[in-house]
PDB file of C-alpha atoms in Angstrom:
ATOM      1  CA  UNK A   1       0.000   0.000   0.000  1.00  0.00           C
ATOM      2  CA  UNK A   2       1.272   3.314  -1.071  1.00  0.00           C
ATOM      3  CA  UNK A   3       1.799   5.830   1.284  1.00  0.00           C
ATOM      4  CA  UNK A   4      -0.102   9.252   0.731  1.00  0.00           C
ATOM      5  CA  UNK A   5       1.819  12.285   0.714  1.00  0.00           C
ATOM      6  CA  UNK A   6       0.949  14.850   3.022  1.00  0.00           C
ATOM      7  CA  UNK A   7      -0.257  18.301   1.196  1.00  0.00           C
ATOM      8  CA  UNK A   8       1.034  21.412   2.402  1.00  0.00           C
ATOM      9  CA  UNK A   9      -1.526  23.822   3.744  1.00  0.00           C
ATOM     10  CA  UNK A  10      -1.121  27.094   2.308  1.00  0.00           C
ATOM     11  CA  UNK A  11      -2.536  29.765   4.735  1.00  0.00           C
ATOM     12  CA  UNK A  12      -3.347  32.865   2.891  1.00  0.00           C
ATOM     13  CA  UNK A  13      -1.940  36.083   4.921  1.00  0.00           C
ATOM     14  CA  UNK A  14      -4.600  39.177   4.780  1.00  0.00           C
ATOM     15  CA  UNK A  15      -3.337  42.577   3.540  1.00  0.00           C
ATOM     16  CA  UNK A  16      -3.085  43.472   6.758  1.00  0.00           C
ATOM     17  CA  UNK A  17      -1.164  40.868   8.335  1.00  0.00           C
ATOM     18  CA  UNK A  18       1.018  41.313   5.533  1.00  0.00           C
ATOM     19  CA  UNK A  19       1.621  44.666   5.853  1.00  0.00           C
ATOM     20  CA  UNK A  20       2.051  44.779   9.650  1.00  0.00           C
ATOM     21  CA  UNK A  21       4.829  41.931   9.042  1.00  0.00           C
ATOM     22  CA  UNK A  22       6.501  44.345   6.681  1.00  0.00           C
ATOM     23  CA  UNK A  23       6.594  47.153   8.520  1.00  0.00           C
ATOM     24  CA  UNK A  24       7.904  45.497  11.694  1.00  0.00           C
ATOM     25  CA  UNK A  25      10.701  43.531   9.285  1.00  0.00           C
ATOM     26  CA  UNK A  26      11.522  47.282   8.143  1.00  0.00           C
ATOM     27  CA  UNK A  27      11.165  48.891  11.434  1.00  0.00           C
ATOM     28  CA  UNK A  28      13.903  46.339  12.774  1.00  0.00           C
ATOM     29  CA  UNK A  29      16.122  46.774   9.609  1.00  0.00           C
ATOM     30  CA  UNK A  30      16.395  50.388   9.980  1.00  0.00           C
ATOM     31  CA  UNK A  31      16.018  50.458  13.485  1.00  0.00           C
ATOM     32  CA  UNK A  32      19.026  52.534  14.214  1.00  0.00           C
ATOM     33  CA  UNK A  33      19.085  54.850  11.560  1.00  0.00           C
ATOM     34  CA  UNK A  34      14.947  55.529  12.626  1.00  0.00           C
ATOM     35  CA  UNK A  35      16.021  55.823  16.211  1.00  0.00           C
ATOM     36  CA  UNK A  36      18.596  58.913  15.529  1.00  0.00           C
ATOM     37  CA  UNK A  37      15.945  60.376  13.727  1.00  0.00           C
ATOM     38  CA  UNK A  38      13.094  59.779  15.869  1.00  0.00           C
ATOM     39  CA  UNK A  39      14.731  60.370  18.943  1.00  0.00           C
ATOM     40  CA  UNK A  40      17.390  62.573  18.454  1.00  0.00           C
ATOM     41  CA  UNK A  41      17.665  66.145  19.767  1.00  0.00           C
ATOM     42  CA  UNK A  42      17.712  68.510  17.429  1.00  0.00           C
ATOM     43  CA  UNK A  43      20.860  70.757  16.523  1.00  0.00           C
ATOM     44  CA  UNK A  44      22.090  73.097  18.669  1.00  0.00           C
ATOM     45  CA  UNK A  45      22.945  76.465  16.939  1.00  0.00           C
ATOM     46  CA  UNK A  46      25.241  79.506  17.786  1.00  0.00           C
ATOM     47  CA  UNK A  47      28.303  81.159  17.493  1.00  0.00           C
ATOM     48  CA  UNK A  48      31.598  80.011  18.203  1.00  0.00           C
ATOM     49  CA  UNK A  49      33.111  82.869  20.797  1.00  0.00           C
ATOM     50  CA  UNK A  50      35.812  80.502  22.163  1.00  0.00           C
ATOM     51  CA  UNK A  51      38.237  77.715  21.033  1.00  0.00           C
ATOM     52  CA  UNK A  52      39.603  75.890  24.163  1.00  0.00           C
ATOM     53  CA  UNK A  53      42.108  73.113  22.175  1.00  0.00           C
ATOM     54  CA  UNK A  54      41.491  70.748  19.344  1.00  0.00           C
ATOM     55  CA  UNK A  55      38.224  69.321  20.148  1.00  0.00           C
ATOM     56  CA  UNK A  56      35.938  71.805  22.344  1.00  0.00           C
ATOM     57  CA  UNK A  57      34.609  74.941  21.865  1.00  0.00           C
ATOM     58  CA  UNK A  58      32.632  77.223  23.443  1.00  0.00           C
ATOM     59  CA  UNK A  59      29.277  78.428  21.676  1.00  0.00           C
ATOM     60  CA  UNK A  60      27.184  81.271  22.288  1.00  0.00           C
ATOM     61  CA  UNK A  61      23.760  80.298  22.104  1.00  0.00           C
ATOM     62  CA  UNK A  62      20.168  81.675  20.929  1.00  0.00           C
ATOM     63  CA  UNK A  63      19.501  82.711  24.383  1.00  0.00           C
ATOM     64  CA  UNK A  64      23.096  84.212  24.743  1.00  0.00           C
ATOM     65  CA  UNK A  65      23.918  81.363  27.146  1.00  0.00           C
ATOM     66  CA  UNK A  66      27.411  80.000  26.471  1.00  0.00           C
ATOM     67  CA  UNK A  67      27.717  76.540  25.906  1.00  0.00           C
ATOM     68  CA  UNK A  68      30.772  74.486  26.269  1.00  0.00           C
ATOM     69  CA  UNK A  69      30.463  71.416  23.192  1.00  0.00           C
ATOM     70  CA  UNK A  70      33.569  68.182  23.122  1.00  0.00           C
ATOM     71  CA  UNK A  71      33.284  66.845  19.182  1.00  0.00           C
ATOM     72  CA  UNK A  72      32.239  63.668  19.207  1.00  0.00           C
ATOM     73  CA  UNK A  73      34.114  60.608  18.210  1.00  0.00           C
ATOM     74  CA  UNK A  74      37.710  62.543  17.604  1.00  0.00           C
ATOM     75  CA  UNK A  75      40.390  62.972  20.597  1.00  0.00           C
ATOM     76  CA  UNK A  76      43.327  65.752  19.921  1.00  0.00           C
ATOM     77  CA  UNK A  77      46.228  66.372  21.828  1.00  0.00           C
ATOM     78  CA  UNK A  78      46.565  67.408  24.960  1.00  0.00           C
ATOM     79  CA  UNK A  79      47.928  71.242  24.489  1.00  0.00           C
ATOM     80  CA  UNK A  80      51.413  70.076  26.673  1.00  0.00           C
ATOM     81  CA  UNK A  81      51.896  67.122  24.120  1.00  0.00           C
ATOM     82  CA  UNK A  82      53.130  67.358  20.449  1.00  0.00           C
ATOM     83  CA  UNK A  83      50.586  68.975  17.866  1.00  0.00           C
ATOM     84  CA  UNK A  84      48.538  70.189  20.396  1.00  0.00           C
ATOM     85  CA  UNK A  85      48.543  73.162  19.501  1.00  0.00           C
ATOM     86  CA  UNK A  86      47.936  73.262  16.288  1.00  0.00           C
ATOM     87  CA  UNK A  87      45.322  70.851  16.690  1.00  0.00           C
ATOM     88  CA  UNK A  88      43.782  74.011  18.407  1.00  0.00           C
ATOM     89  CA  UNK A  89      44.575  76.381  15.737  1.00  0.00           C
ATOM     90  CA  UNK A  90      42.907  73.899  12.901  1.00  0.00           C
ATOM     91  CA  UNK A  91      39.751  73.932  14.860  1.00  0.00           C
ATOM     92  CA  UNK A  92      39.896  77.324  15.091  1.00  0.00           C
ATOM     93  CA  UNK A  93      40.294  78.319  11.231  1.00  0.00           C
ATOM     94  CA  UNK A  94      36.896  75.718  10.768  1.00  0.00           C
ATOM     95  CA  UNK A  95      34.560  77.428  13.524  1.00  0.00           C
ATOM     96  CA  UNK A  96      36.298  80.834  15.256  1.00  0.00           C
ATOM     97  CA  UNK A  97      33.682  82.985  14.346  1.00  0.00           C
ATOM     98  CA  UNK A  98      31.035  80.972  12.514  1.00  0.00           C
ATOM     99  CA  UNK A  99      27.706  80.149  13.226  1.00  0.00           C
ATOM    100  CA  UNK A 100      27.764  76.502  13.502  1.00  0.00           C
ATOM    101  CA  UNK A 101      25.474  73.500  14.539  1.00  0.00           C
ATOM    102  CA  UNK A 102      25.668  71.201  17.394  1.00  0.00           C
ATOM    103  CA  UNK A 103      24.236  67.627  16.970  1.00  0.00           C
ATOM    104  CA  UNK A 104      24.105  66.782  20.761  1.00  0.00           C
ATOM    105  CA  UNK A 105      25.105  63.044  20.838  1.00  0.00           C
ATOM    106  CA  UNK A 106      25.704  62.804  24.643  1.00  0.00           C
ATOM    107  CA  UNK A 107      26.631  65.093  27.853  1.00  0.00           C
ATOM    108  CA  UNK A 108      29.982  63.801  29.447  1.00  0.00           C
ATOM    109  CA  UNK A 109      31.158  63.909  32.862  1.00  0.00           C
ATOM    110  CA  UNK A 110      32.142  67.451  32.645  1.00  0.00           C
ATOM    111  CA  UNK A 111      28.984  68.858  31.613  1.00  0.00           C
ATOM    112  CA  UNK A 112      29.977  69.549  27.980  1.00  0.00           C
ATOM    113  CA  UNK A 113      27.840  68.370  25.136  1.00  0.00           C
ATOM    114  CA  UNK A 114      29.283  65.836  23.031  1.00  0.00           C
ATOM    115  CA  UNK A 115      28.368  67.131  19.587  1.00  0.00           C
ATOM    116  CA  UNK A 116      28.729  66.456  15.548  1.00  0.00           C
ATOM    117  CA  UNK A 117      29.500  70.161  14.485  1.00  0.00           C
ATOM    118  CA  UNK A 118      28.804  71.292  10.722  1.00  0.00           C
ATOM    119  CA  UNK A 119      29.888  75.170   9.910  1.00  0.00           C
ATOM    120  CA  UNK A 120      29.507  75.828   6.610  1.00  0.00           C
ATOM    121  CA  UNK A 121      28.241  72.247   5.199  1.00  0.00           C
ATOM    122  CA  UNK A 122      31.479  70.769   6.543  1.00  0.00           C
ATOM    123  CA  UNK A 123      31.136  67.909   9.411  1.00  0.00           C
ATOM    124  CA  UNK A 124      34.170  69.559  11.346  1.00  0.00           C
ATOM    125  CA  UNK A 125      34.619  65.947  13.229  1.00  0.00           C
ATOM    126  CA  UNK A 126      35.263  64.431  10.097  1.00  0.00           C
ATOM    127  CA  UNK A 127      37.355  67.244   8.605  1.00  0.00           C
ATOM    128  CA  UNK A 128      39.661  66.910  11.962  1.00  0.00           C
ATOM    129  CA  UNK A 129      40.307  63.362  11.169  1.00  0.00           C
ATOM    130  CA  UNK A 130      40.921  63.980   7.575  1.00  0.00           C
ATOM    131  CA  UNK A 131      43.600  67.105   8.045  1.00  0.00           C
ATOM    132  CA  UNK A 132      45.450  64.601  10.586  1.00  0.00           C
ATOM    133  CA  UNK A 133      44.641  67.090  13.615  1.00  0.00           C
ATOM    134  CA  UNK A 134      43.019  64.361  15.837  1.00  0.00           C
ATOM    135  CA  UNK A 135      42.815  60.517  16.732  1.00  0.00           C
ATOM    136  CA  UNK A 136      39.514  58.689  16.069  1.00  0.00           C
ATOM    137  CA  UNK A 137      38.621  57.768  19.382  1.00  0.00           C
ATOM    138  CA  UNK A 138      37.109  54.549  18.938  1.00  0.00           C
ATOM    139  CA  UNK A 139      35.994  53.589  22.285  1.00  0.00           C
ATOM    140  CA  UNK A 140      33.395  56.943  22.293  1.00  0.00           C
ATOM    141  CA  UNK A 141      32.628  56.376  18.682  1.00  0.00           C
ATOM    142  CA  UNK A 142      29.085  53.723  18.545  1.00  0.00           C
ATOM    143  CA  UNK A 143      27.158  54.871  15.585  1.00  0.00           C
ATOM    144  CA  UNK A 144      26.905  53.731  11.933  1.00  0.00           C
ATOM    145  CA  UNK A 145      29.048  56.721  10.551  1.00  0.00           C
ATOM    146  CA  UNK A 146      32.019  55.665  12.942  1.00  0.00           C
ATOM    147  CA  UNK A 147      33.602  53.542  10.316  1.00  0.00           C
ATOM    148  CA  UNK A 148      34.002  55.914   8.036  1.00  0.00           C
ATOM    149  CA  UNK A 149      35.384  58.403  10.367  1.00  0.00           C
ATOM    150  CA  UNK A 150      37.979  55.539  11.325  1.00  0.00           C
ATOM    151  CA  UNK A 151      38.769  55.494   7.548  1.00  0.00           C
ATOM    152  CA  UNK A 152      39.428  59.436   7.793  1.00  0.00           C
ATOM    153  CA  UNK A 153      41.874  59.261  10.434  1.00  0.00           C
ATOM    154  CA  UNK A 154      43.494  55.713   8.838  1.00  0.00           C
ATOM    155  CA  UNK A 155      44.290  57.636   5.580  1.00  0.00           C
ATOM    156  CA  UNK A 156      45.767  60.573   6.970  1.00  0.00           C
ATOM    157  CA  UNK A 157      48.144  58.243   9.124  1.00  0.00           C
ATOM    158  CA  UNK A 158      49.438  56.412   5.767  1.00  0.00           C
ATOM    159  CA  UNK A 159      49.829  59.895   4.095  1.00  0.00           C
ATOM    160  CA  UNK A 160      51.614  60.916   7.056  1.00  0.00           C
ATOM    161  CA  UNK A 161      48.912  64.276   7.441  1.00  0.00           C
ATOM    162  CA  UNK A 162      49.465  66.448  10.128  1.00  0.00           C
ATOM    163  CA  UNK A 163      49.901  64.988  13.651  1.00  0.00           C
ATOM    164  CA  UNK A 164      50.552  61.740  11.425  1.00  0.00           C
ATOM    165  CA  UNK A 165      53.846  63.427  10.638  1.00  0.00           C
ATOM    166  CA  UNK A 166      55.399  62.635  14.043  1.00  0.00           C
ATOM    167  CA  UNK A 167      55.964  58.746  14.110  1.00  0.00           C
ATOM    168  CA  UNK A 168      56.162  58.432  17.547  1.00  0.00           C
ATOM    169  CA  UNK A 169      52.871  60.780  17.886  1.00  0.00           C
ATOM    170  CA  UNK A 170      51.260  59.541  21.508  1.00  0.00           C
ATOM    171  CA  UNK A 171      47.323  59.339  21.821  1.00  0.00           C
ATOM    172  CA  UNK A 172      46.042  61.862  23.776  1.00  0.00           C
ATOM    173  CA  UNK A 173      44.240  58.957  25.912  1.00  0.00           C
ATOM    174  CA  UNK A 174      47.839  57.119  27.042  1.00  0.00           C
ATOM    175  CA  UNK A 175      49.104  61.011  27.643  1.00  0.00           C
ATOM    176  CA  UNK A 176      46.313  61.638  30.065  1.00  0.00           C
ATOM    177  CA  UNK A 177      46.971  58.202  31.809  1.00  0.00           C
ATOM    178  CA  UNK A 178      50.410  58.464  31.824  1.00  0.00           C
ATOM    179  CA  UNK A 179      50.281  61.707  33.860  1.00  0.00           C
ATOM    180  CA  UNK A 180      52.227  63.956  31.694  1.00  0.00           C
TER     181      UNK A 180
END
């Protein structure tokens, strides 16, 4: 006696269904590029009044408040170390002056905002990297656009751009532990 094969029961999904199923596939694709957009705060804008070394400035608000902002995902030197301070003086020829924007990514432990600044349609985090005026600092750096930034900071180390030029260039990171 033959043996019957079993049909497969096709169960029809309603529009609905479907479309609920697509959305939440979608919703946890994009997931984190919806969550900076959802939940992010929106730019802060102002002028910058103050350039304190290669990766904070101070702002002057819409209120007139100052505001002290740390660029995200970058680390200069220290001012007492090597480069330092032209690290400083690079930041300052991209934002002394300028009206800029603040993407507030976090607040750190000193109360500064931890920012993605654009002056003039240039991401000045990235632009640091590129000119060789700061480390990627890749234990701060979590989001998507990290890698590229990495990238940034990798080619100006083979081309031997600014800081870059120094072989024996120390990150700012083992300065500040070492207690120089």
């Amino acid at each position: 006696m033959a043996k019957r094969k079993k049909r497969k029961t096709v169960r029809k999904q309603s529009p609905i269904n479907l479309l609920i199923i697509t959305v939440l596939d979608l919703s946890v694709f994009f997931y984190d590029a919806l969550s900076e957009l959802i939940f992010s705060p929106p730019a802060l804008p102002g002028e910058v009044v103050r350039v304190a070394d290669g990766e904070t400035l101070v702002l002057k608000d819409n209120d007139g408040l100052d505001v002290k902002v740390r660029l995200f995902g970058i680390d200069a030197p220290e001012s007492s170390q090597a480069y330092g301070k032209a690290s400083t003086e690079a930041l300052k020829e991209l934002v002394a002056g300028k009206v800029i924007s603040a993407k507030v990514i976090d607040i750190d432990q000193y109360g500064r905002r931890v920012c993605i600044v654009e002056a003039e349609g240039i991401n000045v985090n990235a632009q640091m990297l590129a000119e060789g005026h700061a480390w990627y600092y890749a234990a701060y750096c979590n989001k998507r656009f990290c890698q590229e930034w990495e990238k940034l900071a990798e080619h100006a180390k083979n081309e031997n751009i600014g800081l870059w030029k120094d072989p024996s260039a120390i990150p700012p990171w083992e300065h500040r532990k070492s207690g120089r």
